[in-house]
Amino acid sequence: MLPSLEIFKNIPCPDSPHCKRPQCIFAHGQQPTSSTSTTTSSVIPNKRSRPNPSHQQPKQQKQHQQCSNPSKALNVKKSTTSSRPIARSISSPFGKDPSDRVAHVATFTGPPTIKADISSHTALKIRQTISDKLYEHYRRIYPASIHGNDVAAQRTQDQEQAILTSTSNTAGYKQQAMTILMQLKKKEPEAAKTVTSKTETNNGDDGGMDATFLNTLVLTESQLDAMQYPPRTLLDHPTPAVTKDPQRTCDRCKKPFTVKAILDAKDVKACQYHFGRLRVSQSFGEKLRTYTCCDDTLGSLGCEKGPHVFKEEQVDKLHAGLPFVKVPPSSSSSRPETILALDCEMGYTTLGMELIRLTVINANHEKILDELVLPSHMVIDLNTRYSGITTLAGVKHNLVSIRQALFDLMDPTTILLGHGLENDLKALRIVHDKVIDTAALFPHPHGLPYRYGLRMLATKYLSKFIQTGSDGHDSFEDAGTCLELLHEYVRKHKPSSLQ
């Protein structure tokens, strides 16, 4: 049997006075309290001492004698207690009473550390990276000198957890996180919010951007020509007569076909094409050009069927089909916008590509116009894969009325912003030379005709993922991304004298 530590030697035995243990670890009766040294020695046990069997029997006899007269023992105990205070009789083997310990209170001194969670759908490393970026923004928005050290860290922890809860996979987590980061990037410190709001109100419809600097970003005449914008000289000549050209080349399968005003059942499935792009891949060490839609090689039959469609590129033929107009002077009593970001969605008709949706936002990222448009010719394909439009039910505008709604918001001095905006102006049949094109703000290193796509620019300069859905583009998202790219360009290139 292992030696006793005598931890319980001052605790009354629960079986007393009928205890039958030969070496009981509990106390039997009152301990002698004749002197302070005796009490102190009984409190502090000797861990190395082993009980002596020779003295055990007299001790037990003495204890039984005391227990035979309970009232006397009780009186002795009361008198002893009242005469002097008794020290704590139980000593913790850890040196301090556990009940006196105080729980540790966490204090934030930096980015919160994300704890590992096996139920999380996103890797710990990704979550920690997002948390660090969120903390950088919150530390700027809520300075420690004003709000304390814990506010930024606590908001970071809450925001990261909210992103994780609202998403179901890693891709969604990243997308949501980038959206939140972009919103925080635009948010200004809490201490300067009152002053800044006054400045934004005074700037009005330019969103806080200097109008003088914005005019330096407008495309020059040579840039407009190089990017094939509708020229101003187009309106100097009378509208040419419409020339019917029934033979066209399909924009999808590149085969010639005859344009018909009404399609039959055979025409609806006449085109067999690949909607994906070509890419170079390797198979057993051999480089192959395959399509992203189905991984079939170049020259294979298309994986999708549909009607033959075409897109007219020549401006004079577009002008002959539906005439271009210039922006008239403002007739509205309200002040015209300084800058508008717009994006158009087009569908295929018997005339080529026509406008089927227009979305316009102002410099404050507010949607001020978003309408479906009824084409002037028979619709062949709504181009849903890219336009995101499945039906024109409930349409209220045609080209003329939607164009007038746009003119009510602007005048000839208003700057139009977009990506590849020449296509949008051709669809609107508008001639306008006050244009900022994000494809020109962030040019391809090889120059025209090479261009970066809007999706790539958003990822590279805004750390934002757009056009990720399978149900087509969102024109409001595309227009808003152009506005964010402009803000990013102004932030990096605006001269210090205009700051």
Short mmCIF file of C-alpha atoms in Angstrom, two decimals:
data_model
loop_
_atom_site.label_atom_id
_atom_site.label_comp_id
_atom_site.label_asym_id
_atom_site.label_seq_id
_atom_site.Cartn_x
_atom_site.Cartn_y
_atom_site.Cartn_z
CA MET A 1 0.00 0.00 0.00
CA LEU A 2 1.35 3.46 -0.89
CA PRO A 3 2.12 5.86 1.97
CA SER A 4 -0.59 8.42 2.79
CA LEU A 5 0.04 12.14 2.16
CA GLU A 6 -2.12 12.94 5.22
CA ILE A 7 -4.16 15.42 3.26
CA PHE A 8 -7.39 14.29 4.97
CA LYS A 9 -6.01 13.90 8.48
CA ASN A 10 -8.00 16.91 9.79
CA ILE A 11 -11.31 15.91 8.17
CA PRO A 12 -13.67 13.93 10.46
CA CYS A 13 -14.14 10.36 9.42
CA PRO A 14 -17.54 9.76 7.83
CA ASP A 15 -17.78 6.30 9.55
CA SER A 16 -16.94 7.57 13.03
CA PRO A 17 -17.42 6.28 15.68
CA HIS A 18 -17.71 2.84 14.05
CA CYS A 19 -14.71 3.08 11.74
CA LYS A 20 -12.97 -0.28 11.34
CA ARG A 21 -10.07 0.81 9.14
CA PRO A 22 -6.75 -0.13 10.69
CA GLN A 23 -5.07 2.96 9.18
CA CYS A 24 -7.82 5.45 8.44
CA ILE A 25 -6.77 8.57 6.55
CA PHE A 26 -9.49 10.70 8.23
CA ALA A 27 -9.43 12.21 11.70
CA HIS A 28 -11.15 10.49 14.62
CA GLY A 29 -12.06 13.01 17.32
CA GLN A 30 -10.65 16.47 18.21
CA GLN A 31 -6.97 17.13 17.67
CA PRO A 32 -5.04 18.63 20.54
CA THR A 33 -4.87 22.41 20.39
CA SER A 34 -2.72 23.14 23.41
CA SER A 35 -0.21 25.23 21.54
CA THR A 36 0.15 27.09 18.30
CA SER A 37 3.02 24.91 17.25
CA THR A 38 0.85 21.81 17.61
CA THR A 39 -1.87 23.31 15.39
CA THR A 40 0.62 24.46 12.81
CA SER A 41 2.31 21.10 12.69
CA SER A 42 -1.02 19.38 12.18
CA VAL A 43 -1.90 21.67 9.30
CA ILE A 44 1.26 21.10 7.29
CA PRO A 45 1.63 17.41 6.50
CA ASN A 46 4.97 15.71 6.19
CA LYS A 47 4.84 14.04 2.81
CA ARG A 48 7.90 11.89 3.50
CA SER A 49 6.81 10.56 6.91
CA ARG A 50 5.31 7.08 7.20
CA PRO A 51 2.88 6.31 10.04
CA ASN A 52 4.36 4.29 12.93
CA PRO A 53 2.31 1.17 13.62
CA SER A 54 3.51 1.06 17.27
CA HIS A 55 1.76 4.35 18.11
CA GLN A 56 -1.39 3.62 16.15
CA GLN A 57 -3.20 1.62 18.86
CA PRO A 58 -2.93 4.22 21.66
CA LYS A 59 -4.12 6.88 19.28
CA GLN A 60 -7.15 4.86 18.30
CA GLN A 61 -7.97 4.17 21.96
CA LYS A 62 -7.78 7.89 22.74
CA GLN A 63 -10.05 8.69 19.84
CA HIS A 64 -12.63 6.12 20.95
CA GLN A 65 -12.56 7.58 24.43
CA GLN A 66 -13.29 11.03 23.10
CA CYS A 67 -16.07 9.76 20.87
CA SER A 68 -17.76 7.95 23.83
CA ASN A 69 -18.82 11.31 25.29
CA PRO A 70 -20.05 13.39 22.34
CA SER A 71 -21.31 16.32 24.39
CA LYS A 72 -17.98 16.76 26.11
CA ALA A 73 -16.13 16.62 22.83
CA LEU A 74 -18.51 19.17 21.37
CA ASN A 75 -17.97 21.55 24.29
CA VAL A 76 -14.22 21.27 23.95
CA LYS A 77 -14.44 22.04 20.24
CA LYS A 78 -16.62 25.11 20.78
CA SER A 79 -14.38 26.50 23.47
CA THR A 80 -11.32 25.94 21.39
CA THR A 81 -12.86 27.68 18.40
CA SER A 82 -13.93 30.68 20.38
CA SER A 83 -10.58 31.11 22.14
CA ARG A 84 -8.47 31.73 19.04
CA PRO A 85 -8.99 31.63 15.26
CA ILE A 86 -8.10 28.39 13.64
CA ALA A 87 -5.93 28.52 10.50
CA ARG A 88 -7.19 26.90 7.25
CA SER A 89 -6.92 23.24 8.02
CA ILE A 90 -6.73 21.95 4.45
CA SER A 91 -3.73 22.84 2.38
CA SER A 92 -3.94 22.49 -1.40
CA PRO A 93 -1.21 20.30 -2.88
CA PHE A 94 -0.84 22.93 -5.63
CA GLY A 95 0.16 25.69 -3.24
CA LYS A 96 -2.98 27.86 -3.75
CA ASP A 97 -6.65 27.27 -3.25
CA PRO A 98 -8.29 26.62 -6.70
CA SER A 99 -11.34 28.65 -5.66
CA ASP A 100 -9.17 31.80 -5.46
CA ARG A 101 -8.14 31.59 -9.12
CA VAL A 102 -9.54 34.20 -11.54
CA ALA A 103 -10.49 33.24 -15.11
CA HIS A 104 -8.25 34.70 -17.83
CA VAL A 105 -9.92 37.52 -19.77
CA ALA A 106 -8.81 37.70 -23.41
CA THR A 107 -7.57 41.06 -24.66
CA PHE A 108 -6.96 41.80 -28.35
CA THR A 109 -3.59 43.22 -29.28
CA GLY A 110 -3.60 42.33 -32.98
CA PRO A 111 -5.49 40.37 -35.63
CA PRO A 112 -7.69 37.67 -34.10
CA THR A 113 -6.38 34.13 -34.42
CA ILE A 114 -8.86 31.84 -36.14
CA LYS A 115 -9.33 28.56 -34.31
CA ALA A 116 -9.33 25.31 -36.24
CA ASP A 117 -12.80 23.93 -36.89
CA ILE A 118 -13.31 20.57 -38.61
CA SER A 119 -16.85 21.58 -39.62
CA SER A 120 -15.65 24.68 -41.50
CA HIS A 121 -16.01 24.52 -45.30
CA THR A 122 -12.99 26.82 -45.80
CA ALA A 123 -9.37 26.07 -44.97
CA LEU A 124 -7.91 27.65 -41.84
CA LYS A 125 -5.13 29.35 -43.80
CA ILE A 126 -7.62 31.12 -46.10
CA ARG A 127 -9.76 32.23 -43.17
CA GLN A 128 -6.74 33.61 -41.33
CA THR A 129 -5.63 35.55 -44.42
CA ILE A 130 -9.07 37.12 -44.80
CA SER A 131 -9.16 37.89 -41.09
CA ASP A 132 -5.81 39.71 -41.31
CA LYS A 133 -7.04 41.82 -44.24
CA LEU A 134 -10.29 42.64 -42.46
CA TYR A 135 -8.32 43.70 -39.39
CA GLU A 136 -6.18 46.10 -41.45
CA HIS A 137 -9.30 47.91 -42.69
CA TYR A 138 -11.06 47.95 -39.31
CA ARG A 139 -7.92 49.24 -37.60
CA ARG A 140 -7.93 52.14 -40.09
CA ILE A 141 -11.67 52.78 -39.69
CA TYR A 142 -11.62 52.53 -35.88
CA PRO A 143 -8.30 54.04 -34.68
CA ALA A 144 -7.07 52.64 -31.40
CA SER A 145 -6.43 56.15 -30.05
CA ILE A 146 -10.16 56.92 -30.28
CA HIS A 147 -12.02 53.62 -30.03
CA GLY A 148 -9.55 51.50 -28.07
CA ASN A 149 -7.63 48.39 -29.05
CA ASP A 150 -10.47 45.88 -28.88
CA VAL A 151 -12.98 47.43 -31.32
CA ALA A 152 -11.15 46.62 -34.56
CA ALA A 153 -10.32 43.08 -33.48
CA GLN A 154 -13.84 42.37 -32.23
CA ARG A 155 -15.43 43.65 -35.44
CA THR A 156 -12.96 41.58 -37.46
CA GLN A 157 -13.91 38.46 -35.53
CA ASP A 158 -17.63 39.09 -35.95
CA GLN A 159 -17.34 39.92 -39.66
CA GLU A 160 -15.26 36.86 -40.52
CA GLN A 161 -17.70 34.62 -38.68
CA ALA A 162 -20.62 36.25 -40.51
CA ILE A 163 -18.96 35.60 -43.88
CA LEU A 164 -18.35 31.97 -42.96
CA THR A 165 -21.93 31.48 -41.79
CA SER A 166 -23.52 33.09 -44.86
CA THR A 167 -21.60 30.93 -47.38
CA SER A 168 -21.56 27.22 -48.11
CA ASN A 169 -18.23 26.66 -49.90
CA THR A 170 -14.76 28.13 -50.33
CA ALA A 171 -15.55 29.93 -53.59
CA GLY A 172 -18.55 31.66 -52.03
CA TYR A 173 -16.47 32.53 -48.96
CA LYS A 174 -13.81 34.22 -51.09
CA GLN A 175 -16.37 36.08 -53.16
CA GLN A 176 -18.23 37.35 -50.11
CA ALA A 177 -14.99 38.31 -48.40
CA MET A 178 -13.76 40.30 -51.40
CA THR A 179 -17.06 42.15 -51.59
CA ILE A 180 -16.84 43.08 -47.91
CA LEU A 181 -13.21 44.15 -48.28
CA MET A 182 -14.10 46.43 -51.18
CA GLN A 183 -16.85 48.03 -49.11
CA LEU A 184 -14.47 48.56 -46.19
CA LYS A 185 -11.88 50.00 -48.52
CA LYS A 186 -14.27 52.82 -49.41
CA LYS A 187 -15.31 53.44 -45.83
CA GLU A 188 -13.55 56.28 -44.08
CA PRO A 189 -12.39 56.50 -40.47
CA GLU A 190 -15.13 57.03 -37.92
CA ALA A 191 -13.46 60.15 -36.55
CA ALA A 192 -13.54 61.83 -39.98
CA LYS A 193 -16.99 60.66 -41.06
CA THR A 194 -18.78 63.93 -40.25
CA VAL A 195 -16.29 66.09 -42.13
CA THR A 196 -16.17 63.77 -45.12
CA SER A 197 -19.93 63.59 -45.53
CA LYS A 198 -20.03 67.36 -45.97
CA THR A 199 -17.37 67.17 -48.63
CA GLU A 200 -19.28 64.48 -50.54
CA THR A 201 -22.43 66.58 -50.49
CA ASN A 202 -20.61 69.60 -51.86
CA ASN A 203 -19.08 67.60 -54.69
CA GLY A 204 -22.54 66.52 -55.84
CA ASP A 205 -22.83 64.15 -58.75
CA ASP A 206 -19.12 63.50 -59.40
CA GLY A 207 -18.88 61.16 -56.41
CA GLY A 208 -16.05 63.11 -54.80
CA MET A 209 -13.80 62.83 -57.88
CA ASP A 210 -12.33 66.00 -59.33
CA ALA A 211 -14.13 66.89 -62.58
CA THR A 212 -11.00 68.55 -64.00
CA PHE A 213 -8.97 65.38 -63.57
CA LEU A 214 -11.78 63.23 -64.97
CA ASN A 215 -11.74 65.27 -68.18
CA THR A 216 -8.07 64.40 -68.64
CA LEU A 217 -9.08 60.71 -68.76
CA VAL A 218 -11.57 61.19 -71.60
CA LEU A 219 -10.56 59.37 -74.79
CA THR A 220 -8.85 61.48 -77.43
CA GLU A 221 -9.98 61.60 -81.05
CA SER A 222 -7.28 59.14 -82.10
CA GLN A 223 -8.23 56.74 -79.29
CA LEU A 224 -11.89 56.88 -80.30
CA ASP A 225 -10.96 55.97 -83.86
CA ALA A 226 -8.57 53.20 -82.80
CA MET A 227 -11.22 51.63 -80.58
CA GLN A 228 -13.85 51.95 -83.34
CA TYR A 229 -16.26 54.31 -81.58
CA PRO A 230 -19.04 55.81 -83.72
CA PRO A 231 -17.45 58.92 -85.29
CA ARG A 232 -19.06 62.37 -85.14
CA THR A 233 -18.75 62.65 -88.91
CA LEU A 234 -21.35 59.90 -89.23
CA LEU A 235 -24.08 62.46 -88.59
CA ASP A 236 -22.78 64.88 -91.21
CA HIS A 237 -24.09 62.70 -94.04
CA PRO A 238 -27.71 61.75 -94.78
CA THR A 239 -28.87 58.36 -93.59
CA PRO A 240 -27.99 55.83 -96.33
CA ALA A 241 -30.64 53.62 -97.81
CA VAL A 242 -31.10 50.21 -96.29
CA THR A 243 -29.46 47.51 -98.38
CA LYS A 244 -30.72 44.02 -97.72
CA ASP A 245 -27.99 41.44 -97.56
CA PRO A 246 -29.63 38.07 -96.93
CA GLN A 247 -26.30 36.21 -96.95
CA ARG A 248 -24.43 36.43 -93.64
CA THR A 249 -21.68 34.56 -91.82
CA CYS A 250 -22.76 32.96 -88.56
CA ASP A 251 -21.09 34.56 -85.54
CA ARG A 252 -20.90 31.15 -83.82
CA CYS A 253 -20.11 28.41 -86.31
CA LYS A 254 -18.62 30.78 -88.95
CA LYS A 255 -20.70 29.22 -91.72
CA PRO A 256 -22.70 31.24 -94.28
CA PHE A 257 -26.46 31.31 -93.92
CA THR A 258 -29.50 33.16 -95.22
CA VAL A 259 -31.22 35.59 -92.87
CA LYS A 260 -34.93 34.89 -92.53
CA ALA A 261 -37.63 37.03 -90.98
CA ILE A 262 -39.39 33.98 -89.57
CA LEU A 263 -37.56 30.83 -88.45
CA ASP A 264 -38.96 27.34 -88.87
CA ALA A 265 -38.19 24.31 -86.71
CA LYS A 266 -35.15 23.38 -88.79
CA ASP A 267 -33.63 26.86 -88.51
CA VAL A 268 -33.83 26.81 -84.72
CA LYS A 269 -31.25 23.95 -84.58
CA ALA A 270 -29.29 24.76 -87.73
CA CYS A 271 -26.13 25.97 -85.96
CA GLN A 272 -23.88 23.51 -84.14
CA TYR A 273 -21.12 25.28 -82.24
CA HIS A 274 -18.82 25.45 -79.21
CA PHE A 275 -19.66 28.30 -76.85
CA GLY A 276 -16.39 27.92 -74.90
CA ARG A 277 -13.04 29.42 -75.74
CA LEU A 278 -10.01 27.62 -77.11
CA ARG A 279 -7.21 26.81 -74.72
CA VAL A 280 -3.92 24.92 -75.00
CA SER A 281 -3.67 21.73 -72.97
CA GLN A 282 -1.28 18.78 -72.87
CA SER A 283 -2.17 15.14 -73.28
CA PHE A 284 0.60 12.51 -73.04
CA GLY A 285 3.18 15.20 -73.76
CA GLU A 286 1.34 16.53 -76.82
CA LYS A 287 -0.07 20.04 -76.93
CA LEU A 288 -3.71 20.19 -77.94
CA ARG A 289 -6.11 23.07 -78.51
CA THR A 290 -9.35 22.22 -76.76
CA TYR A 291 -12.59 24.06 -75.98
CA THR A 292 -13.34 25.04 -72.40
CA CYS A 293 -17.02 24.07 -72.76
CA CYS A 294 -16.54 20.36 -73.44
CA ASP A 295 -12.77 19.68 -73.73
CA ASP A 296 -13.19 18.61 -77.37
CA THR A 297 -10.30 19.39 -79.69
CA LEU A 298 -10.26 22.04 -82.39
CA GLY A 299 -12.19 20.95 -85.47
CA SER A 300 -14.68 18.75 -83.61
CA LEU A 301 -18.43 19.13 -84.01
CA GLY A 302 -20.05 21.64 -81.73
CA CYS A 303 -21.45 20.58 -78.40
CA GLU A 304 -24.51 22.87 -78.60
CA LYS A 305 -27.17 23.61 -81.18
CA GLY A 306 -29.09 26.81 -81.92
CA PRO A 307 -30.08 29.25 -84.69
CA HIS A 308 -27.56 30.99 -86.90
CA VAL A 309 -26.84 34.54 -85.70
CA PHE A 310 -24.67 37.41 -86.87
CA LYS A 311 -23.26 40.70 -85.60
CA GLU A 312 -22.90 43.75 -87.79
CA GLU A 313 -19.61 45.58 -87.23
CA GLN A 314 -19.66 48.29 -89.90
CA VAL A 315 -20.96 51.58 -88.51
CA ASP A 316 -22.43 52.80 -91.81
CA LYS A 317 -24.59 49.65 -92.09
CA LEU A 318 -25.69 50.02 -88.48
CA HIS A 319 -26.59 53.63 -89.23
CA ALA A 320 -28.59 52.52 -92.25
CA GLY A 321 -30.58 49.96 -90.23
CA LEU A 322 -31.23 52.20 -87.19
CA PRO A 323 -29.93 55.79 -87.39
CA PHE A 324 -27.48 57.20 -84.85
CA VAL A 325 -28.25 60.39 -82.90
CA LYS A 326 -26.17 62.76 -80.79
CA VAL A 327 -26.84 63.72 -77.18
CA PRO A 328 -29.13 66.78 -77.11
CA PRO A 329 -28.77 69.69 -74.66
CA SER A 330 -30.42 69.07 -71.33
CA SER A 331 -34.11 70.03 -71.30
CA SER A 332 -34.69 68.97 -67.70
CA SER A 333 -34.81 71.43 -64.84
CA SER A 334 -32.55 69.21 -62.73
CA ARG A 335 -28.80 69.40 -62.99
CA PRO A 336 -27.36 66.79 -65.40
CA GLU A 337 -24.97 64.19 -64.06
CA THR A 338 -21.22 64.80 -64.32
CA ILE A 339 -20.46 61.14 -64.96
CA LEU A 340 -22.60 58.05 -65.59
CA ALA A 341 -21.49 54.42 -65.72
CA LEU A 342 -23.57 52.22 -68.00
CA ASP A 343 -23.69 48.71 -69.34
CA CYS A 344 -25.87 47.23 -72.08
CA GLU A 345 -26.99 43.69 -72.77
CA MET A 346 -27.63 42.71 -76.37
CA GLY A 347 -29.54 39.92 -78.10
CA TYR A 348 -29.53 38.58 -81.66
CA THR A 349 -32.24 39.70 -84.07
CA THR A 350 -32.70 39.60 -87.83
CA LEU A 351 -30.89 42.96 -87.92
CA GLY A 352 -27.86 41.67 -86.01
CA MET A 353 -27.32 42.51 -82.34
CA GLU A 354 -29.80 44.89 -80.70
CA LEU A 355 -30.20 46.39 -77.25
CA ILE A 356 -32.38 44.40 -74.82
CA ARG A 357 -31.32 45.89 -71.46
CA LEU A 358 -29.79 49.16 -70.23
CA THR A 359 -28.42 49.78 -66.73
CA VAL A 360 -27.11 53.17 -65.61
CA ILE A 361 -25.59 54.14 -62.24
CA ASN A 362 -24.36 57.50 -61.00
CA ALA A 363 -21.06 58.41 -59.36
CA ASN A 364 -22.41 57.42 -55.93
CA HIS A 365 -23.04 53.87 -57.14
CA GLU A 366 -26.82 54.34 -57.17
CA LYS A 367 -28.88 52.58 -59.83
CA ILE A 368 -30.89 55.31 -61.57
CA LEU A 369 -32.00 53.43 -64.70
CA ASP A 370 -32.41 49.69 -65.31
CA GLU A 371 -34.91 48.64 -67.95
CA LEU A 372 -35.57 45.94 -70.53
CA VAL A 373 -35.78 47.11 -74.14
CA LEU A 374 -37.88 45.66 -76.95
CA PRO A 375 -35.81 45.27 -80.15
CA SER A 376 -37.13 46.74 -83.39
CA HIS A 377 -36.69 43.47 -85.32
CA MET A 378 -37.61 39.86 -84.70
CA VAL A 379 -35.63 38.25 -81.88
CA ILE A 380 -33.62 35.17 -82.87
CA ASP A 381 -31.73 34.54 -79.64
CA LEU A 382 -31.69 36.50 -76.35
CA ASN A 383 -28.08 35.38 -75.82
CA THR A 384 -29.04 34.28 -72.32
CA ARG A 385 -25.69 32.66 -71.59
CA TYR A 386 -24.11 36.12 -71.55
CA SER A 387 -26.98 38.58 -71.18
CA GLY A 388 -28.71 36.71 -68.37
CA ILE A 389 -32.12 37.59 -69.88
CA THR A 390 -34.56 34.75 -70.38
CA THR A 391 -37.68 36.70 -71.34
CA LEU A 392 -38.79 40.17 -72.37
CA ALA A 393 -42.16 39.87 -70.64
CA GLY A 394 -43.22 43.16 -69.08
CA VAL A 395 -40.93 45.28 -71.26
CA LYS A 396 -41.96 48.96 -71.28
CA HIS A 397 -39.38 50.62 -73.54
CA ASN A 398 -38.17 50.50 -77.10
CA LEU A 399 -34.91 51.99 -78.35
CA VAL A 400 -36.30 55.53 -78.74
CA SER A 401 -37.94 55.74 -75.31
CA ILE A 402 -35.03 54.20 -73.39
CA ARG A 403 -32.63 56.53 -75.16
CA GLN A 404 -34.78 59.51 -74.15
CA ALA A 405 -34.77 58.31 -70.53
CA LEU A 406 -30.97 58.34 -70.69
CA PHE A 407 -30.91 61.82 -72.25
CA ASP A 408 -33.02 63.11 -69.32
CA LEU A 409 -30.07 62.31 -67.03
CA MET A 410 -27.26 63.85 -69.09
CA ASP A 411 -26.17 66.49 -71.55
CA PRO A 412 -23.31 66.72 -74.10
CA THR A 413 -20.81 67.45 -71.30
CA THR A 414 -21.66 64.34 -69.27
CA ILE A 415 -18.92 61.70 -69.19
CA LEU A 416 -20.00 58.15 -69.98
CA LEU A 417 -18.00 55.37 -68.34
CA GLY A 418 -17.85 51.70 -69.32
CA HIS A 419 -15.71 48.81 -70.52
CA GLY A 420 -15.57 48.45 -74.30
CA LEU A 421 -18.15 51.21 -74.41
CA GLU A 422 -18.11 51.43 -78.20
CA ASN A 423 -20.34 48.34 -78.30
CA ASP A 424 -22.82 49.93 -75.91
CA LEU A 425 -22.96 53.18 -77.89
CA LYS A 426 -23.49 51.23 -81.10
CA ALA A 427 -26.38 49.36 -79.49
CA LEU A 428 -27.85 52.65 -78.24
CA ARG A 429 -27.14 54.30 -81.61
CA ILE A 430 -25.55 57.28 -79.86
CA VAL A 431 -22.60 59.38 -81.00
CA HIS A 432 -20.81 60.80 -77.96
CA ASP A 433 -17.17 61.74 -77.53
CA LYS A 434 -17.02 62.35 -73.74
CA VAL A 435 -16.10 58.78 -72.86
CA ILE A 436 -13.85 57.07 -70.31
CA ASP A 437 -13.14 53.45 -71.18
CA THR A 438 -11.61 51.15 -68.56
CA ALA A 439 -10.06 49.14 -71.39
CA ALA A 440 -7.99 52.27 -72.16
CA LEU A 441 -7.29 53.13 -68.51
CA PHE A 442 -5.74 49.68 -68.00
CA PRO A 443 -4.39 48.80 -71.47
CA HIS A 444 -3.01 45.46 -72.59
CA PRO A 445 0.81 45.46 -72.78
CA HIS A 446 0.64 44.41 -76.45
CA GLY A 447 -1.66 47.28 -77.32
CA LEU A 448 -4.80 47.23 -79.45
CA PRO A 449 -6.59 45.15 -80.60
CA TYR A 450 -5.64 43.19 -77.46
CA ARG A 451 -7.65 44.11 -74.38
CA TYR A 452 -8.03 42.90 -70.84
CA GLY A 453 -11.49 41.63 -69.96
CA LEU A 454 -13.46 43.33 -67.22
CA ARG A 455 -13.39 40.19 -65.13
CA MET A 456 -9.59 40.05 -65.22
CA LEU A 457 -9.28 43.77 -64.37
CA ALA A 458 -11.59 43.31 -61.38
CA THR A 459 -9.51 40.42 -60.09
CA LYS A 460 -6.16 42.13 -60.69
CA TYR A 461 -6.87 45.65 -59.45
CA LEU A 462 -9.87 45.26 -57.14
CA SER A 463 -9.28 41.72 -55.78
CA LYS A 464 -12.88 41.08 -56.71
CA PHE A 465 -14.51 38.16 -58.51
CA ILE A 466 -17.30 39.04 -60.95
CA GLN A 467 -19.22 37.18 -63.64
CA THR A 468 -18.90 33.94 -61.68
CA GLY A 469 -22.49 32.79 -62.14
CA SER A 470 -23.73 30.44 -64.82
CA ASP A 471 -26.87 32.46 -65.55
CA GLY A 472 -25.23 35.32 -67.47
CA HIS A 473 -23.69 38.68 -66.68
CA ASP A 474 -25.20 41.23 -64.33
CA SER A 475 -25.20 44.65 -66.03
CA PHE A 476 -25.42 46.44 -62.67
CA GLU A 477 -22.39 44.53 -61.40
CA ASP A 478 -20.42 45.31 -64.58
CA ALA A 479 -21.25 49.02 -64.46
CA GLY A 480 -20.38 49.19 -60.77
CA THR A 481 -17.07 47.44 -61.39
CA CYS A 482 -16.17 50.06 -64.01
CA LEU A 483 -16.86 52.77 -61.46
CA GLU A 484 -14.69 51.03 -58.87
CA LEU A 485 -11.87 50.69 -61.40
CA LEU A 486 -12.09 54.42 -62.12
CA HIS A 487 -11.87 55.21 -58.40
CA GLU A 488 -8.83 52.95 -58.14
CA TYR A 489 -7.16 54.66 -61.11
CA VAL A 490 -7.88 58.14 -59.72
CA ARG A 491 -6.52 57.14 -56.32
CA LYS A 492 -3.22 56.01 -57.81
CA HIS A 493 -2.71 58.61 -60.56
CA LYS A 494 -4.36 61.80 -59.33
CA PRO A 495 -1.71 64.57 -58.98
CA SER A 496 -0.93 65.67 -55.45
CA SER A 497 -1.96 69.25 -56.31
CA LEU A 498 -5.54 68.00 -56.85
CA GLN A 499 -5.70 65.76 -53.78
#
